[in-house]
mmCIF file of C-alpha atoms and ligand atoms in Angstrom:
data_model
loop_
_atom_site.group_PDB
_atom_site.id
_atom_site.type_symbol
_atom_site.label_atom_id
_atom_site.label_comp_id
_atom_site.label_asym_id
_atom_site.label_seq_id
_atom_site.Cartn_x
_atom_site.Cartn_y
_atom_site.Cartn_z
ATOM 1 C CA UNK A 881 10.634 -14.933 34.172
ATOM 2 C CA UNK A 882 13.905 -12.739 34.417
ATOM 3 C CA UNK A 883 14.583 -12.644 30.816
ATOM 4 C CA UNK A 884 11.466 -13.610 28.655
ATOM 5 C CA UNK A 885 11.176 -14.849 25.282
ATOM 6 C CA UNK A 886 9.758 -11.948 23.842
ATOM 7 C CA UNK A 887 8.306 -8.805 25.189
ATOM 8 C CA UNK A 888 5.438 -7.364 22.848
ATOM 9 C CA UNK A 889 4.532 -4.781 25.377
ATOM 10 C CA UNK A 890 7.753 -3.122 25.723
ATOM 11 C CA UNK A 891 7.720 -3.215 21.699
ATOM 12 C CA UNK A 892 3.977 -1.381 21.271
ATOM 13 C CA UNK A 893 4.607 0.754 24.637
ATOM 14 C CA UNK A 894 6.467 3.799 22.979
ATOM 15 C CA UNK A 895 3.892 3.579 20.487
ATOM 16 C CA UNK A 896 0.728 3.918 22.362
ATOM 17 C CA UNK A 897 -0.544 7.318 21.525
ATOM 18 C CA UNK A 898 -0.030 6.599 17.805
ATOM 19 C CA UNK A 899 -2.017 3.196 18.315
ATOM 20 C CA UNK A 900 -4.728 5.054 20.083
ATOM 21 C CA UNK A 901 -5.131 7.704 17.677
ATOM 22 C CA UNK A 902 -5.108 4.998 14.758
ATOM 23 C CA UNK A 903 -7.826 3.279 16.295
ATOM 24 C CA UNK A 904 -9.826 6.579 16.805
ATOM 25 C CA UNK A 905 -9.421 7.445 13.158
ATOM 26 C CA UNK A 906 -11.165 4.154 11.928
ATOM 27 C CA UNK A 907 -13.827 4.501 14.631
ATOM 28 C CA UNK A 908 -14.504 7.994 13.426
ATOM 29 C CA UNK A 909 -14.506 7.034 9.856
ATOM 30 C CA UNK A 910 -16.762 4.411 10.156
ATOM 31 C CA UNK A 911 -15.276 2.307 7.313
ATOM 32 C CA UNK A 912 -14.221 -0.985 9.105
ATOM 33 C CA UNK A 913 -13.854 -3.665 6.283
ATOM 34 C CA UNK A 914 -11.697 -3.136 3.007
ATOM 35 C CA UNK A 915 -11.464 0.503 3.785
ATOM 36 C CA UNK A 916 -8.889 3.233 3.162
ATOM 37 C CA UNK A 917 -6.595 1.695 5.857
ATOM 38 C CA UNK A 918 -6.245 -1.657 4.562
ATOM 39 C CA UNK A 919 -5.729 -0.204 1.035
ATOM 40 C CA UNK A 920 -2.947 2.131 1.970
ATOM 41 C CA UNK A 921 -1.266 -0.801 3.914
ATOM 42 C CA UNK A 922 -1.538 -3.115 0.925
ATOM 43 C CA UNK A 923 0.002 0.039 -1.164
ATOM 44 C CA UNK A 924 3.069 0.403 1.145
ATOM 45 C CA UNK A 925 3.795 -3.175 1.377
ATOM 46 C CA UNK A 926 3.483 -3.516 -2.267
ATOM 47 C CA UNK A 927 5.964 -0.257 -2.631
ATOM 48 C CA UNK A 928 8.682 -2.205 -0.602
ATOM 49 C CA UNK A 929 8.218 -5.295 -2.714
ATOM 50 C CA UNK A 930 9.123 -4.347 -6.148
ATOM 51 C CA UNK A 931 5.521 -2.837 -6.773
ATOM 52 C CA UNK A 932 4.161 -6.444 -6.453
ATOM 53 C CA UNK A 933 0.196 -6.495 -5.777
ATOM 54 C CA UNK A 934 -0.725 -7.231 -2.450
ATOM 55 C CA UNK A 935 -3.754 -8.299 -1.040
ATOM 56 C CA UNK A 936 -4.715 -7.857 3.009
ATOM 57 C CA UNK A 937 -6.133 -10.965 4.365
ATOM 58 C CA UNK A 938 -7.612 -12.454 7.557
ATOM 59 C CA UNK A 939 -4.574 -14.372 8.542
ATOM 60 C CA UNK A 940 -1.159 -15.999 7.558
ATOM 61 C CA UNK A 941 -3.290 -19.589 7.153
ATOM 62 C CA UNK A 942 -5.842 -18.006 5.216
ATOM 63 C CA UNK A 943 -3.171 -16.265 2.993
ATOM 64 C CA UNK A 944 -1.792 -19.856 1.944
ATOM 65 C CA UNK A 945 -5.084 -21.437 1.460
ATOM 66 C CA UNK A 946 -6.012 -18.576 -0.904
ATOM 67 C CA UNK A 947 -2.637 -18.460 -2.511
ATOM 68 C CA UNK A 948 -2.970 -22.212 -3.493
ATOM 69 C CA UNK A 949 -6.669 -21.875 -4.119
ATOM 70 C CA UNK A 950 -5.588 -18.720 -6.642
ATOM 71 C CA UNK A 951 -3.009 -20.914 -8.497
ATOM 72 C CA UNK A 952 -5.877 -23.680 -9.022
ATOM 73 C CA UNK A 953 -3.892 -26.128 -6.769
ATOM 74 C CA UNK A 954 -6.324 -28.928 -5.708
ATOM 75 C CA UNK A 955 -6.862 -32.405 -5.221
ATOM 76 C CA UNK A 956 -4.861 -34.768 -6.923
ATOM 77 C CA UNK A 957 -1.920 -32.150 -6.606
ATOM 78 C CA UNK A 958 1.111 -32.475 -4.783
ATOM 79 C CA UNK A 959 3.138 -29.603 -2.955
ATOM 80 C CA UNK A 960 6.623 -30.112 -2.138
ATOM 81 C CA UNK A 961 7.302 -28.436 0.999
ATOM 82 C CA UNK A 962 9.445 -28.350 4.492
ATOM 83 C CA UNK A 963 8.390 -30.694 7.303
ATOM 84 C CA UNK A 964 10.274 -28.214 9.679
ATOM 85 C CA UNK A 965 7.674 -25.319 9.988
ATOM 86 C CA UNK A 966 4.391 -24.375 12.043
ATOM 87 C CA UNK A 967 1.637 -26.677 11.220
ATOM 88 C CA UNK A 968 -0.376 -23.989 9.240
ATOM 89 C CA UNK A 969 2.149 -24.580 6.394
ATOM 90 C CA UNK A 970 1.240 -28.350 5.639
ATOM 91 C CA UNK A 971 -2.511 -27.808 6.712
ATOM 92 C CA UNK A 972 -3.024 -24.995 3.978
ATOM 93 C CA UNK A 973 -2.026 -27.801 1.366
ATOM 94 C CA UNK A 974 -4.195 -30.057 2.934
ATOM 95 C CA UNK A 975 -7.186 -27.849 3.235
ATOM 96 C CA UNK A 976 -7.343 -27.071 -0.650
ATOM 97 C CA UNK A 977 -7.083 -30.835 -1.251
ATOM 98 C CA UNK A 978 -3.621 -31.448 -2.290
ATOM 99 C CA UNK A 979 -1.054 -33.538 -0.781
ATOM 100 C CA UNK A 980 1.894 -32.049 1.076
ATOM 101 C CA UNK A 981 4.768 -33.552 0.004
ATOM 102 C CA UNK A 982 7.940 -33.412 2.582
ATOM 103 C CA UNK A 983 11.511 -32.918 1.652
ATOM 104 C CA UNK A 984 14.533 -32.344 4.309
ATOM 105 C CA UNK A 985 16.001 -29.515 5.227
ATOM 106 C CA UNK A 986 19.216 -27.462 5.065
ATOM 107 C CA UNK A 987 21.028 -28.391 8.366
ATOM 108 C CA UNK A 988 22.516 -24.934 8.862
ATOM 109 C CA UNK A 989 19.391 -22.477 7.614
ATOM 110 C CA UNK A 990 16.493 -25.015 8.741
ATOM 111 C CA UNK A 991 15.111 -24.049 5.517
ATOM 112 C CA UNK A 992 13.677 -26.566 2.644
ATOM 113 C CA UNK A 993 16.932 -27.969 1.192
ATOM 114 C CA UNK A 994 16.270 -27.277 -2.705
ATOM 115 C CA UNK A 995 17.984 -30.871 -3.648
ATOM 116 C CA UNK A 996 15.789 -32.730 -1.292
ATOM 117 C CA UNK A 997 13.232 -30.826 -2.851
ATOM 118 C CA UNK A 998 14.286 -31.837 -6.410
ATOM 119 C CA UNK A 999 14.345 -35.658 -5.496
ATOM 120 C CA UNK A 1000 10.519 -35.438 -4.460
ATOM 121 C CA UNK A 1001 9.489 -33.811 -7.781
ATOM 122 C CA UNK A 1002 6.871 -36.528 -9.547
ATOM 123 C CA UNK A 1003 4.181 -36.116 -12.334
ATOM 124 C CA UNK A 1004 1.426 -34.776 -9.591
ATOM 125 C CA UNK A 1005 4.094 -31.875 -8.360
ATOM 126 C CA UNK A 1006 2.372 -28.459 -9.197
ATOM 127 C CA UNK A 1007 4.267 -26.324 -6.661
ATOM 128 C CA UNK A 1008 7.164 -25.908 -4.208
ATOM 129 C CA UNK A 1009 6.270 -24.048 -0.750
ATOM 130 C CA UNK A 1010 9.421 -23.018 0.936
ATOM 131 C CA UNK A 1011 9.143 -21.426 4.235
ATOM 132 C CA UNK A 1012 11.796 -18.694 5.437
ATOM 133 C CA UNK A 1013 12.048 -20.206 8.862
ATOM 134 C CA UNK A 1014 12.699 -18.210 12.026
ATOM 135 C CA UNK A 1015 13.509 -15.173 9.704
ATOM 136 C CA UNK A 1016 16.275 -16.818 7.797
ATOM 137 C CA UNK A 1017 15.303 -16.572 3.800
ATOM 138 C CA UNK A 1018 15.332 -19.897 1.986
ATOM 139 C CA UNK A 1019 17.568 -20.533 -0.812
ATOM 140 C CA UNK A 1020 15.249 -18.773 -3.408
ATOM 141 C CA UNK A 1021 17.887 -18.839 -6.291
ATOM 142 C CA UNK A 1022 17.726 -22.576 -6.390
ATOM 143 C CA UNK A 1023 14.323 -23.009 -5.511
ATOM 144 C CA UNK A 1024 12.910 -20.737 -8.113
ATOM 145 C CA UNK A 1025 15.728 -22.284 -10.755
ATOM 146 C CA UNK A 1026 14.209 -25.811 -9.776
ATOM 147 C CA UNK A 1027 10.723 -24.504 -10.183
ATOM 148 C CA UNK A 1028 11.464 -23.147 -13.631
ATOM 149 C CA UNK A 1029 13.208 -26.302 -14.720
ATOM 150 C CA UNK A 1030 10.208 -28.390 -14.069
ATOM 151 C CA UNK A 1031 7.258 -25.800 -14.653
ATOM 152 C CA UNK A 1032 6.309 -25.526 -10.916
ATOM 153 C CA UNK A 1033 4.685 -22.597 -9.122
ATOM 154 C CA UNK A 1034 6.505 -21.224 -6.170
ATOM 155 C CA UNK A 1035 4.734 -20.207 -3.087
ATOM 156 C CA UNK A 1036 6.677 -18.454 -0.281
ATOM 157 C CA UNK A 1037 5.439 -18.440 3.270
ATOM 158 C CA UNK A 1038 7.137 -15.437 4.642
ATOM 159 C CA UNK A 1039 4.985 -15.428 7.785
ATOM 160 C CA UNK A 1040 8.170 -15.503 10.249
ATOM 161 C CA UNK A 1041 10.566 -13.167 7.995
ATOM 162 C CA UNK A 1042 9.164 -10.330 7.117
ATOM 163 C CA UNK A 1043 12.193 -7.762 5.663
ATOM 164 C CA UNK A 1044 14.367 -10.700 5.512
ATOM 165 C CA UNK A 1045 16.815 -10.836 2.156
ATOM 166 C CA UNK A 1046 17.995 -13.656 0.139
ATOM 167 C CA UNK A 1047 21.499 -12.287 -1.890
ATOM 168 C CA UNK A 1048 19.453 -11.825 -4.828
ATOM 169 C CA UNK A 1049 16.771 -9.500 -3.233
ATOM 170 C CA UNK A 1050 13.902 -9.367 -0.342
ATOM 171 C CA UNK A 1051 11.901 -12.287 0.192
ATOM 172 C CA UNK A 1052 8.393 -12.385 -1.163
ATOM 173 C CA UNK A 1053 9.484 -11.145 -4.365
ATOM 174 C CA UNK A 1054 10.843 -14.476 -5.769
ATOM 175 C CA UNK A 1055 7.691 -16.730 -5.928
ATOM 176 C CA UNK A 1056 4.340 -16.496 -8.014
ATOM 177 C CA UNK A 1057 2.587 -15.483 -4.654
ATOM 178 C CA UNK A 1058 3.922 -15.190 -1.354
ATOM 179 C CA UNK A 1059 2.393 -14.604 2.124
ATOM 180 C CA UNK A 1060 2.529 -12.900 5.399
ATOM 181 C CA UNK A 1061 0.954 -13.113 8.871
ATOM 182 C CA UNK A 1062 0.513 -10.256 11.140
ATOM 183 C CA UNK A 1063 0.038 -12.615 14.136
ATOM 184 C CA UNK A 1064 1.091 -10.577 17.306
ATOM 185 C CA UNK A 1065 4.262 -12.641 18.004
ATOM 186 C CA UNK A 1066 5.661 -11.906 14.534
ATOM 187 C CA UNK A 1067 8.439 -9.976 14.001
ATOM 188 C CA UNK A 1068 6.169 -7.595 12.303
ATOM 189 C CA UNK A 1069 3.267 -7.930 14.017
ATOM 190 C CA UNK A 1070 -0.334 -6.653 14.368
ATOM 191 C CA UNK A 1071 -2.688 -6.627 17.594
ATOM 192 C CA UNK A 1072 -4.662 -9.530 16.469
ATOM 193 C CA UNK A 1073 -5.153 -11.828 13.497
ATOM 194 C CA UNK A 1074 -4.163 -10.468 10.027
ATOM 195 C CA UNK A 1075 -2.495 -11.586 6.814
ATOM 196 C CA UNK A 1076 -1.082 -10.616 3.248
ATOM 197 C CA UNK A 1077 -0.841 -12.333 0.039
ATOM 198 C CA UNK A 1078 1.919 -11.069 -2.396
ATOM 199 C CA UNK A 1079 0.752 -11.592 -6.148
ATOM 200 C CA UNK A 1080 3.542 -11.999 -9.039
ATOM 201 C CA UNK A 1081 0.698 -9.828 -11.411
ATOM 202 C CA UNK A 1082 -2.361 -8.020 -11.228
ATOM 203 C CA UNK A 1083 -4.256 -10.969 -12.767
ATOM 204 C CA UNK A 1084 -3.454 -13.194 -9.829
ATOM 205 C CA UNK A 1085 -4.130 -10.338 -7.355
ATOM 206 C CA UNK A 1086 -7.522 -9.908 -8.704
ATOM 207 C CA UNK A 1087 -8.102 -13.762 -8.181
ATOM 208 C CA UNK A 1088 -6.894 -13.326 -4.463
ATOM 209 C CA UNK A 1089 -9.202 -10.171 -4.047
ATOM 210 C CA UNK A 1090 -12.228 -12.110 -5.309
ATOM 211 C CA UNK A 1091 -11.400 -15.095 -3.262
ATOM 212 C CA UNK A 1092 -11.178 -13.351 -0.048
ATOM 213 C CA UNK A 1093 -14.544 -11.874 -0.548
ATOM 214 C CA UNK A 1094 -16.935 -14.876 -1.216
ATOM 215 C CA UNK A 1095 -15.673 -15.832 -4.849
ATOM 216 C CA UNK A 1096 -17.079 -12.239 -5.978
ATOM 217 C CA UNK A 1097 -15.920 -9.053 -7.344
ATOM 218 C CA UNK A 1098 -19.052 -6.771 -6.537
ATOM 219 C CA UNK A 1099 -21.161 -9.002 -3.844
ATOM 220 C CA UNK A 1100 -23.678 -9.345 -6.716
ATOM 221 C CA UNK A 1101 -22.434 -11.909 -8.969
ATOM 222 C CA UNK A 1102 -20.718 -14.803 -7.352
ATOM 223 C CA UNK A 1103 -18.300 -16.365 -9.788
ATOM 224 C CA UNK A 1104 -16.563 -19.375 -7.365
ATOM 225 C CA UNK A 1105 -16.587 -20.820 -4.042
ATOM 226 C CA UNK A 1106 -14.478 -18.072 -2.225
ATOM 227 C CA UNK A 1107 -13.785 -17.175 1.844
ATOM 228 C CA UNK A 1108 -14.695 -14.410 4.092
ATOM 229 C CA UNK A 1109 -11.199 -13.457 4.784
ATOM 230 C CA UNK A 1110 -10.577 -9.567 4.787
ATOM 231 C CA UNK A 1111 -8.015 -7.781 6.726
ATOM 232 C CA UNK A 1112 -10.279 -5.379 8.809
ATOM 233 C CA UNK A 1113 -9.390 -1.648 8.811
ATOM 234 C CA UNK A 1114 -8.617 -1.457 12.660
ATOM 235 C CA UNK A 1115 -5.982 -4.212 12.322
ATOM 236 C CA UNK A 1116 -4.725 -2.513 9.239
ATOM 237 C CA UNK A 1117 -4.289 1.134 10.905
ATOM 238 C CA UNK A 1118 -2.383 -0.213 13.823
ATOM 239 C CA UNK A 1119 -0.123 -2.312 11.490
ATOM 240 C CA UNK A 1120 0.395 0.882 9.645
ATOM 241 C CA UNK A 1121 1.527 2.416 12.661
ATOM 242 C CA UNK A 1122 4.058 -0.177 12.994
ATOM 243 C CA UNK A 1123 5.398 -0.290 9.456
ATOM 244 C CA UNK A 1124 7.800 2.409 9.736
ATOM 245 C CA UNK A 1125 9.544 0.763 12.645
ATOM 246 C CA UNK A 1126 10.066 -2.601 10.873
ATOM 247 C CA UNK A 1127 13.559 -2.238 9.707
ATOM 248 C CA UNK A 1128 14.721 -0.770 13.011
ATOM 249 C CA UNK A 1129 13.343 -3.546 15.130
ATOM 250 C CA UNK A 1130 14.857 -6.104 12.477
ATOM 251 C CA UNK A 1131 18.027 -4.319 13.172
ATOM 252 C CA UNK A 1132 17.902 -4.545 17.027
ATOM 253 C CA UNK A 1133 17.131 -8.413 16.618
ATOM 254 C CA UNK A 1134 20.350 -8.768 14.561
ATOM 255 C CA UNK A 1135 22.278 -6.495 17.267
ATOM 256 C CA UNK A 1136 20.869 -8.962 20.055
ATOM 257 C CA UNK A 1137 22.174 -11.819 17.893
ATOM 258 C CA UNK A 1138 25.272 -10.410 17.327
ATOM 259 C CA UNK A 1139 25.510 -9.881 21.189
ATOM 260 C CA UNK A 1140 24.807 -13.557 21.818
ATOM 261 C CA UNK A 1141 27.674 -14.587 19.551
ATOM 262 C CA UNK A 1142 30.065 -11.470 21.208
ATOM 263 C CA UNK A 1143 29.302 -13.079 24.518
ATOM 264 C CA UNK A 1144 30.358 -16.772 23.787
ATOM 265 C CA UNK A 1145 26.991 -18.203 23.658
ATOM 266 C CA UNK A 1146 28.703 -20.295 20.928
ATOM 267 C CA UNK A 1147 31.028 -22.150 23.270
ATOM 268 C CA UNK A 1148 27.413 -23.677 25.078
ATOM 269 C CA UNK A 1149 25.076 -24.317 22.001
ATOM 270 C CA UNK A 1150 25.325 -24.284 18.392
ATOM 271 C CA UNK A 1151 24.435 -20.768 17.083
ATOM 272 C CA UNK A 1152 22.097 -19.852 14.135
ATOM 273 C CA UNK A 1153 23.876 -19.981 10.769
ATOM 274 C CA UNK A 1154 23.399 -17.352 7.984
ATOM 275 C CA UNK A 1155 23.730 -18.005 4.621
ATOM 276 C CA UNK A 1156 26.554 -16.342 2.623
ATOM 277 C CA UNK A 1157 24.676 -12.801 1.472
ATOM 278 C CA UNK A 1158 21.440 -13.419 3.427
ATOM 279 C CA UNK A 1159 20.117 -11.471 5.807
ATOM 280 C CA UNK A 1160 18.490 -12.776 8.683
ATOM 281 C CA UNK A 1161 15.988 -11.005 10.794
ATOM 282 C CA UNK A 1162 15.674 -13.445 13.665
ATOM 283 C CA UNK A 1163 12.148 -13.803 14.292
ATOM 284 C CA UNK A 1164 13.082 -16.571 16.553
ATOM 285 C CA UNK A 1165 16.395 -17.042 17.953
ATOM 286 C CA UNK A 1166 17.267 -20.714 17.502
ATOM 287 C CA UNK A 1167 20.309 -22.655 18.858
ATOM 288 C CA UNK A 1168 20.825 -25.901 18.951
ATOM 289 C CA UNK A 1169 21.865 -28.473 21.834
ATOM 290 C CA UNK A 1170 22.796 -32.211 21.779
ATOM 291 C CA UNK A 1171 21.127 -32.311 25.331
ATOM 292 C CA UNK A 1172 18.329 -29.817 24.919
ATOM 293 C CA UNK A 1173 16.662 -30.729 28.067
ATOM 294 C CA UNK A 1174 19.851 -29.966 30.126
ATOM 295 C CA UNK A 1175 19.860 -26.692 28.597
ATOM 296 C CA UNK A 1176 16.303 -25.690 29.001
ATOM 297 C CA UNK A 1177 16.791 -26.585 32.656
ATOM 298 C CA UNK A 1178 19.810 -24.806 33.315
ATOM 299 C CA UNK A 1179 18.082 -21.513 31.585
ATOM 300 C CA UNK A 1180 14.913 -21.900 33.634
ATOM 301 C CA UNK A 1181 16.859 -22.500 37.049
ATOM 302 C CA UNK A 1182 18.005 -18.615 36.379
ATOM 303 C CA UNK A 1183 14.557 -17.470 35.324
ATOM 304 C CA UNK A 1184 15.534 -17.437 31.728
ATOM 305 C CA UNK A 1185 12.681 -18.528 29.328
ATOM 306 C CA UNK A 1186 13.296 -20.733 26.066
ATOM 307 C CA UNK A 1187 10.647 -22.637 23.788
ATOM 308 C CA UNK A 1188 10.709 -25.637 21.716
ATOM 309 C CA UNK A 1189 9.926 -24.956 18.007
ATOM 310 C CA UNK A 1190 8.972 -27.567 16.304
ATOM 311 C CA UNK A 1191 9.354 -30.539 18.263
ATOM 312 C CA UNK A 1192 7.581 -32.898 16.188
ATOM 313 C CA UNK A 1193 8.082 -32.266 12.365
ATOM 314 C CA UNK A 1194 5.172 -32.500 9.930
ATOM 315 C CA UNK A 1195 5.752 -35.447 8.469
ATOM 316 C CA UNK A 1196 5.569 -37.325 11.829
ATOM 317 C CA UNK A 1197 2.272 -35.612 12.926
ATOM 318 C CA UNK A 1198 -0.596 -37.935 13.657
ATOM 319 C CA UNK A 1199 -2.715 -35.793 11.069
ATOM 320 C CA UNK A 1200 -0.377 -36.896 8.166
ATOM 321 C CA UNK A 1201 0.126 -40.422 9.279
ATOM 322 C CA UNK A 1202 -1.883 -41.478 6.397
ATOM 323 C CA UNK A 1203 0.842 -40.410 3.992
ATOM 324 C CA UNK A 1204 3.178 -43.080 4.983
ATOM 325 C CA UNK A 1205 6.520 -41.588 6.475
ATOM 326 C CA UNK A 1206 8.541 -42.862 9.121
ATOM 327 C CA UNK A 1207 10.650 -41.935 11.491
ATOM 328 C CA UNK A 1208 14.220 -41.618 9.918
ATOM 329 C CA UNK A 1209 12.806 -40.534 6.305
ATOM 330 C CA UNK A 1210 13.860 -36.924 7.062
ATOM 331 C CA UNK A 1211 16.590 -37.182 9.373
ATOM 332 C CA UNK A 1212 17.972 -33.446 9.344
ATOM 333 C CA UNK A 1213 14.528 -32.058 10.169
ATOM 334 C CA UNK A 1214 14.292 -34.967 12.878
ATOM 335 C CA UNK A 1215 17.531 -34.263 14.273
ATOM 336 C CA UNK A 1216 16.563 -30.212 14.643
ATOM 337 C CA UNK A 1217 13.221 -31.109 16.141
ATOM 338 C CA UNK A 1218 15.049 -32.802 18.892
ATOM 339 C CA UNK A 1219 17.639 -30.353 19.272
ATOM 340 C CA UNK A 1220 16.762 -26.994 18.503
ATOM 341 C CA UNK A 1221 15.708 -24.544 21.367
ATOM 342 C CA UNK A 1222 14.545 -20.872 21.039
ATOM 343 C CA UNK A 1223 15.960 -18.440 23.425
ATOM 344 C CA UNK A 1224 14.985 -14.956 24.432
ATOM 345 C CA UNK A 1225 14.774 -12.464 21.067
ATOM 346 C CA UNK A 1226 12.920 -9.330 20.606
ATOM 347 C CA UNK A 1227 13.862 -5.703 19.896
ATOM 348 C CA UNK A 1228 14.197 -4.715 23.215
ATOM 349 C CA UNK A 1229 16.697 -7.525 24.352
ATOM 350 C CA UNK A 1230 19.443 -5.525 26.096
ATOM 351 C CA UNK A 1231 23.095 -6.441 26.225
ATOM 352 C CA UNK A 1232 22.534 -7.404 29.981
ATOM 353 C CA UNK A 1233 19.831 -9.729 28.990
ATOM 354 C CA UNK A 1234 21.929 -11.629 26.613
ATOM 355 C CA UNK A 1235 24.827 -11.939 29.158
ATOM 356 C CA UNK A 1236 22.348 -13.294 31.730
ATOM 357 C CA UNK A 1237 21.373 -15.857 29.138
ATOM 358 C CA UNK A 1238 24.733 -17.023 28.184
ATOM 359 C CA UNK A 1239 25.652 -17.137 32.000
ATOM 360 C CA UNK A 1240 22.448 -19.536 32.595
ATOM 361 C CA UNK A 1241 23.783 -21.244 29.368
ATOM 362 C CA UNK A 1242 26.967 -21.901 30.613
ATOM 363 C CA UNK A 1243 25.956 -23.884 33.572
ATOM 364 C CA UNK A 1244 24.996 -26.524 31.083
ATOM 365 C CA UNK A 1245 28.493 -26.857 30.239
ATOM 366 C CA UNK A 1246 30.759 -26.529 27.091
ATOM 367 C CA UNK A 1247 29.979 -28.362 23.815
ATOM 368 C CA UNK A 1248 32.195 -30.908 22.797
HETATM 369 C C1 LIG B 2722 5.648 -20.340 9.301
HETATM 370 C C2 LIG B 2722 3.816 -20.061 9.269
HETATM 371 N N1 LIG B 2722 3.288 -20.400 8.183
HETATM 372 C C3 LIG B 2722 1.910 -19.662 8.711
HETATM 373 C C4 LIG B 2722 1.514 -19.476 9.871
HETATM 374 C C5 LIG B 2722 -0.084 -19.054 9.908
HETATM 375 O O1 LIG B 2722 -0.376 -17.789 10.422
HETATM 376 P P1 LIG B 2722 -1.318 -17.268 11.166
HETATM 377 O O2 LIG B 2722 -1.300 -17.611 12.447
HETATM 378 O O3 LIG B 2722 -1.670 -15.442 10.838
HETATM 379 O O4 LIG B 2722 -2.639 -17.689 10.538
HETATM 380 C C6 LIG B 2722 2.438 -19.016 10.723
HETATM 381 C C7 LIG B 2722 2.153 -18.706 11.989
HETATM 382 O O5 LIG B 2722 1.179 -18.638 12.548
HETATM 383 C C8 LIG B 2722 3.523 -19.661 10.771
HETATM 384 O O6 LIG B 2722 4.845 -19.417 11.535
#
């Protein structure tokens, strides 16, 4: 491909010597699990997020499962979430024995629509789980107000949006609990699996710490059934090398998004929207096109990579067939799933790359 979708090597390349030194430091220390690197990462993320206590875990999926578990959400409970997300969001709800209840999305931001969520609240509802999808913050003012009105918990899935901001503040500072993923392709990555749980208070963080460690505080007394889900120190040390670059990487993504708009991509596809006062970090750069296949072909013919996220919304996935949803139930998510396409986006994308992508897209025609 002349223009790849992402370029992880280009992002890590300049930091190679620091990464090597960080790895060597952990090897020399002999502390691999729940050691100083993990604690230091938890402390710096906490500092950024209004002092909220943070707990490193093995991946973003475990972070969600443990978060729901820590809020005592389980069988008989319903959690309202978006159908337009990576499967892990809904899977985590099902994994703790609760039922995901899918509500439609906002057509501009692709995040959970608070009014659609309101319509799904029932006697078994325990929590609302918005996802800051593709790097755009969900409408947290409306979602937290709705949750307060009905006495519901809020769990933020921040896997795709480290650094994104709603008008009222940075994501992960709104809910009772929030989760991150450090999967290597995320906007704030690691070099393997990793995750983080951000808690509203110390009591909840203590519970999360216990859950990540077999339900025990001390490996002697086992108080509940937990998990073996820790962020290891090698991973934490590498993520700490990346941490000072997070805001710069996000800014460079936003710059690339601005270049796409300036170069006239909007004539050939519907560009991603940004809600007033919000900061989008463009984990993925999603455009829409009524004939997505034609756009994909035009791009690939010119050596430009693209990818479909998420072609089948969660309510229509076979695993959730038993929940009784049918096509047409959540029309905005379904329409988005049919028309959305990810174009190249990463911090090292150049203005020339962007021009190539736009030139390729233009061969698919002008939007009517
Ligand atoms: C929205 C969302 N939630 C959860 C996850 C799960 O994260 P992980 O792959 O680290 O388990 C991912 C990414 O993979 C994601 O994109």
